[in-house]
């Protein structure tokens, strides 16, 4: 006779993960954001770095601008050309991109192709979840949830 685990609780209908996936749930979106974090800003550089078609790149950049993750800024007048910059909303995804990199390095790749270093002291950058009360690191086994009233 094994132990019985409690029945799963019903999650609230509003789900932030599902809502975020509606905005981010595309391979090219993640790769474009990664490039933007590496300070790629121009259409031609995204195109060269990603090997994406011009049509798909144009559509994805337009969508990222419409969703508020990137903003389009002119950098040349004749002919008019634009660059793409992360907004505050887009920059807030940095921890998630670093977490994806860490996961990929640990579970998918046999090597670490690059390291991220803090400009201030050259320490290695990594994504870690912490408790806002005790500042201790937290993993999935240490988290409970409750619906907001």
mmCIF file of C-alpha atoms in Angstrom:
data_model
loop_
_atom_site.group_PDB
_atom_site.id
_atom_site.type_symbol
_atom_site.label_atom_id
_atom_site.label_comp_id
_atom_site.label_asym_id
_atom_site.label_seq_id
_atom_site.Cartn_x
_atom_site.Cartn_y
_atom_site.Cartn_z
ATOM 1 C CA UNK A 1 0.000 0.000 0.000
ATOM 2 C CA UNK A 2 1.518 3.264 -1.142
ATOM 3 C CA UNK A 3 1.016 6.642 0.361
ATOM 4 C CA UNK A 4 -1.804 8.706 -0.989
ATOM 5 C CA UNK A 5 -1.214 12.212 -2.096
ATOM 6 C CA UNK A 6 -3.840 14.884 -1.648
ATOM 7 C CA UNK A 7 -6.140 15.563 -4.571
ATOM 8 C CA UNK A 8 -4.924 18.446 -6.725
ATOM 9 C CA UNK A 9 -6.575 21.739 -5.953
ATOM 10 C CA UNK A 10 -8.450 23.609 -8.642
ATOM 11 C CA UNK A 11 -6.311 26.386 -10.055
ATOM 12 C CA UNK A 12 -7.877 29.770 -10.715
ATOM 13 C CA UNK A 13 -9.199 30.141 -14.261
ATOM 14 C CA UNK A 14 -6.987 33.171 -14.891
ATOM 15 C CA UNK A 15 -3.524 31.736 -15.493
ATOM 16 C CA UNK A 16 -0.495 34.012 -15.912
ATOM 17 C CA UNK A 17 1.572 31.250 -17.551
ATOM 18 C CA UNK A 18 -1.094 30.654 -20.199
ATOM 19 C CA UNK A 19 -1.449 34.390 -20.804
ATOM 20 C CA UNK A 20 2.337 34.809 -21.138
ATOM 21 C CA UNK A 21 2.554 31.898 -23.582
ATOM 22 C CA UNK A 22 -0.028 33.652 -25.765
ATOM 23 C CA UNK A 23 2.508 36.477 -26.131
ATOM 24 C CA UNK A 24 5.764 34.485 -26.036
ATOM 25 C CA UNK A 25 4.802 31.019 -27.281
ATOM 26 C CA UNK A 26 6.843 30.982 -30.459
ATOM 27 C CA UNK A 27 10.424 29.823 -31.079
ATOM 28 C CA UNK A 28 11.325 32.949 -33.040
ATOM 29 C CA UNK A 29 10.037 35.224 -30.283
ATOM 30 C CA UNK A 30 12.460 33.709 -27.777
ATOM 31 C CA UNK A 31 15.357 33.854 -30.232
ATOM 32 C CA UNK A 32 14.611 37.474 -31.151
ATOM 33 C CA UNK A 33 14.501 38.405 -27.466
ATOM 34 C CA UNK A 34 17.801 36.603 -26.884
ATOM 35 C CA UNK A 35 19.372 38.598 -29.708
ATOM 36 C CA UNK A 36 17.920 41.837 -28.328
ATOM 37 C CA UNK A 37 19.518 41.064 -24.943
ATOM 38 C CA UNK A 38 22.827 40.634 -26.801
ATOM 39 C CA UNK A 39 22.272 44.188 -28.118
ATOM 40 C CA UNK A 40 21.242 43.249 -31.645
ATOM 41 C CA UNK A 41 19.017 46.080 -32.827
ATOM 42 C CA UNK A 42 18.883 46.181 -36.609
ATOM 43 C CA UNK A 43 16.746 44.114 -38.960
ATOM 44 C CA UNK A 44 19.754 43.052 -41.040
ATOM 45 C CA UNK A 45 21.619 41.839 -37.926
ATOM 46 C CA UNK A 46 18.635 39.814 -36.679
ATOM 47 C CA UNK A 47 18.374 38.346 -40.190
ATOM 48 C CA UNK A 48 22.064 37.411 -40.353
ATOM 49 C CA UNK A 49 22.229 35.991 -36.816
ATOM 50 C CA UNK A 50 19.082 33.880 -36.952
ATOM 51 C CA UNK A 51 18.795 32.601 -40.512
ATOM 52 C CA UNK A 52 15.108 33.529 -40.426
ATOM 53 C CA UNK A 53 13.161 34.553 -43.528
ATOM 54 C CA UNK A 54 12.629 38.282 -44.056
ATOM 55 C CA UNK A 55 8.843 37.791 -43.986
ATOM 56 C CA UNK A 56 8.820 35.880 -40.692
ATOM 57 C CA UNK A 57 11.314 38.303 -39.129
ATOM 58 C CA UNK A 58 9.233 41.302 -40.158
ATOM 59 C CA UNK A 59 6.049 39.699 -38.782
ATOM 60 C CA UNK A 60 7.671 38.723 -35.461
ATOM 61 C CA UNK A 61 9.293 42.126 -34.942
ATOM 62 C CA UNK A 62 5.977 43.852 -35.705
ATOM 63 C CA UNK A 63 4.245 41.570 -33.175
ATOM 64 C CA UNK A 64 6.883 42.202 -30.492
ATOM 65 C CA UNK A 65 6.398 45.940 -31.021
ATOM 66 C CA UNK A 66 2.588 45.578 -30.900
ATOM 67 C CA UNK A 67 2.857 43.497 -27.700
ATOM 68 C CA UNK A 68 5.059 46.161 -26.086
ATOM 69 C CA UNK A 69 8.251 44.082 -25.737
ATOM 70 C CA UNK A 70 10.253 46.055 -28.306
ATOM 71 C CA UNK A 71 10.023 49.593 -29.576
ATOM 72 C CA UNK A 72 10.930 50.713 -33.081
ATOM 73 C CA UNK A 73 13.199 53.767 -33.304
ATOM 74 C CA UNK A 74 14.464 55.484 -36.459
ATOM 75 C CA UNK A 75 18.259 55.559 -36.781
ATOM 76 C CA UNK A 76 18.503 56.792 -40.391
ATOM 77 C CA UNK A 77 16.401 59.234 -42.398
ATOM 78 C CA UNK A 78 17.246 58.544 -46.072
ATOM 79 C CA UNK A 79 16.106 55.915 -46.538
ATOM 80 C CA UNK A 80 14.208 55.640 -43.270
ATOM 81 C CA UNK A 81 15.540 52.722 -41.249
ATOM 82 C CA UNK A 82 14.607 51.563 -37.779
ATOM 83 C CA UNK A 83 16.227 49.703 -34.953
ATOM 84 C CA UNK A 84 14.472 47.663 -32.287
ATOM 85 C CA UNK A 85 15.055 48.297 -28.593
ATOM 86 C CA UNK A 86 13.794 46.381 -25.590
ATOM 87 C CA UNK A 87 11.154 48.176 -23.554
ATOM 88 C CA UNK A 88 10.905 47.837 -19.769
ATOM 89 C CA UNK A 89 8.401 45.056 -20.404
ATOM 90 C CA UNK A 90 10.875 43.273 -22.669
ATOM 91 C CA UNK A 91 13.815 43.770 -20.284
ATOM 92 C CA UNK A 92 11.760 42.106 -17.542
ATOM 93 C CA UNK A 93 12.152 38.837 -19.479
ATOM 94 C CA UNK A 94 15.932 38.752 -18.991
ATOM 95 C CA UNK A 95 15.765 36.413 -15.990
ATOM 96 C CA UNK A 96 13.610 33.999 -17.983
ATOM 97 C CA UNK A 97 16.028 34.025 -20.940
ATOM 98 C CA UNK A 98 18.978 33.382 -18.599
ATOM 99 C CA UNK A 99 17.029 30.568 -16.913
ATOM 100 C CA UNK A 100 16.373 28.994 -20.333
ATOM 101 C CA UNK A 101 20.081 29.270 -21.144
ATOM 102 C CA UNK A 102 21.013 27.577 -17.871
ATOM 103 C CA UNK A 103 18.500 24.790 -18.423
ATOM 104 C CA UNK A 104 19.708 24.241 -21.995
ATOM 105 C CA UNK A 105 23.328 24.111 -20.846
ATOM 106 C CA UNK A 106 22.517 21.579 -18.143
ATOM 107 C CA UNK A 107 20.054 19.301 -19.909
ATOM 108 C CA UNK A 108 20.386 19.750 -23.678
ATOM 109 C CA UNK A 109 23.940 20.708 -24.637
ATOM 110 C CA UNK A 110 27.132 18.856 -23.841
ATOM 111 C CA UNK A 111 29.018 22.092 -23.458
ATOM 112 C CA UNK A 112 28.537 25.681 -22.321
ATOM 113 C CA UNK A 113 28.872 27.830 -25.451
ATOM 114 C CA UNK A 114 29.069 31.135 -23.573
ATOM 115 C CA UNK A 115 29.119 32.580 -20.088
ATOM 116 C CA UNK A 116 27.366 35.709 -18.907
ATOM 117 C CA UNK A 117 29.470 37.919 -16.630
ATOM 118 C CA UNK A 118 28.524 40.841 -14.406
ATOM 119 C CA UNK A 119 30.201 44.022 -15.698
ATOM 120 C CA UNK A 120 30.820 45.259 -12.163
ATOM 121 C CA UNK A 121 32.975 42.416 -10.810
ATOM 122 C CA UNK A 122 33.117 39.823 -13.634
ATOM 123 C CA UNK A 123 31.114 37.286 -11.590
ATOM 124 C CA UNK A 124 29.119 34.670 -13.505
ATOM 125 C CA UNK A 125 25.443 35.584 -13.953
ATOM 126 C CA UNK A 126 22.783 32.968 -13.219
ATOM 127 C CA UNK A 127 19.037 32.977 -12.674
ATOM 128 C CA UNK A 128 17.922 32.011 -9.167
ATOM 129 C CA UNK A 129 14.478 32.179 -7.564
ATOM 130 C CA UNK A 130 14.539 33.638 -4.069
ATOM 131 C CA UNK A 131 11.990 34.168 -1.334
ATOM 132 C CA UNK A 132 11.092 37.839 -0.903
ATOM 133 C CA UNK A 133 10.953 37.398 2.872
ATOM 134 C CA UNK A 134 14.141 35.453 3.751
ATOM 135 C CA UNK A 135 16.073 35.936 0.452
ATOM 136 C CA UNK A 136 16.861 32.217 0.413
ATOM 137 C CA UNK A 137 16.956 30.236 -2.842
ATOM 138 C CA UNK A 138 13.738 28.372 -3.680
ATOM 139 C CA UNK A 139 13.028 25.390 -5.954
ATOM 140 C CA UNK A 140 9.707 23.894 -7.101
ATOM 141 C CA UNK A 141 9.548 21.426 -4.202
ATOM 142 C CA UNK A 142 9.466 24.306 -1.714
ATOM 143 C CA UNK A 143 6.562 26.252 -3.203
ATOM 144 C CA UNK A 144 2.868 26.168 -2.359
ATOM 145 C CA UNK A 145 0.207 28.254 -4.001
ATOM 146 C CA UNK A 146 -3.051 29.843 -3.012
ATOM 147 C CA UNK A 147 -5.529 31.833 -5.053
ATOM 148 C CA UNK A 148 -5.807 35.535 -4.423
ATOM 149 C CA UNK A 149 -9.121 36.524 -2.852
#
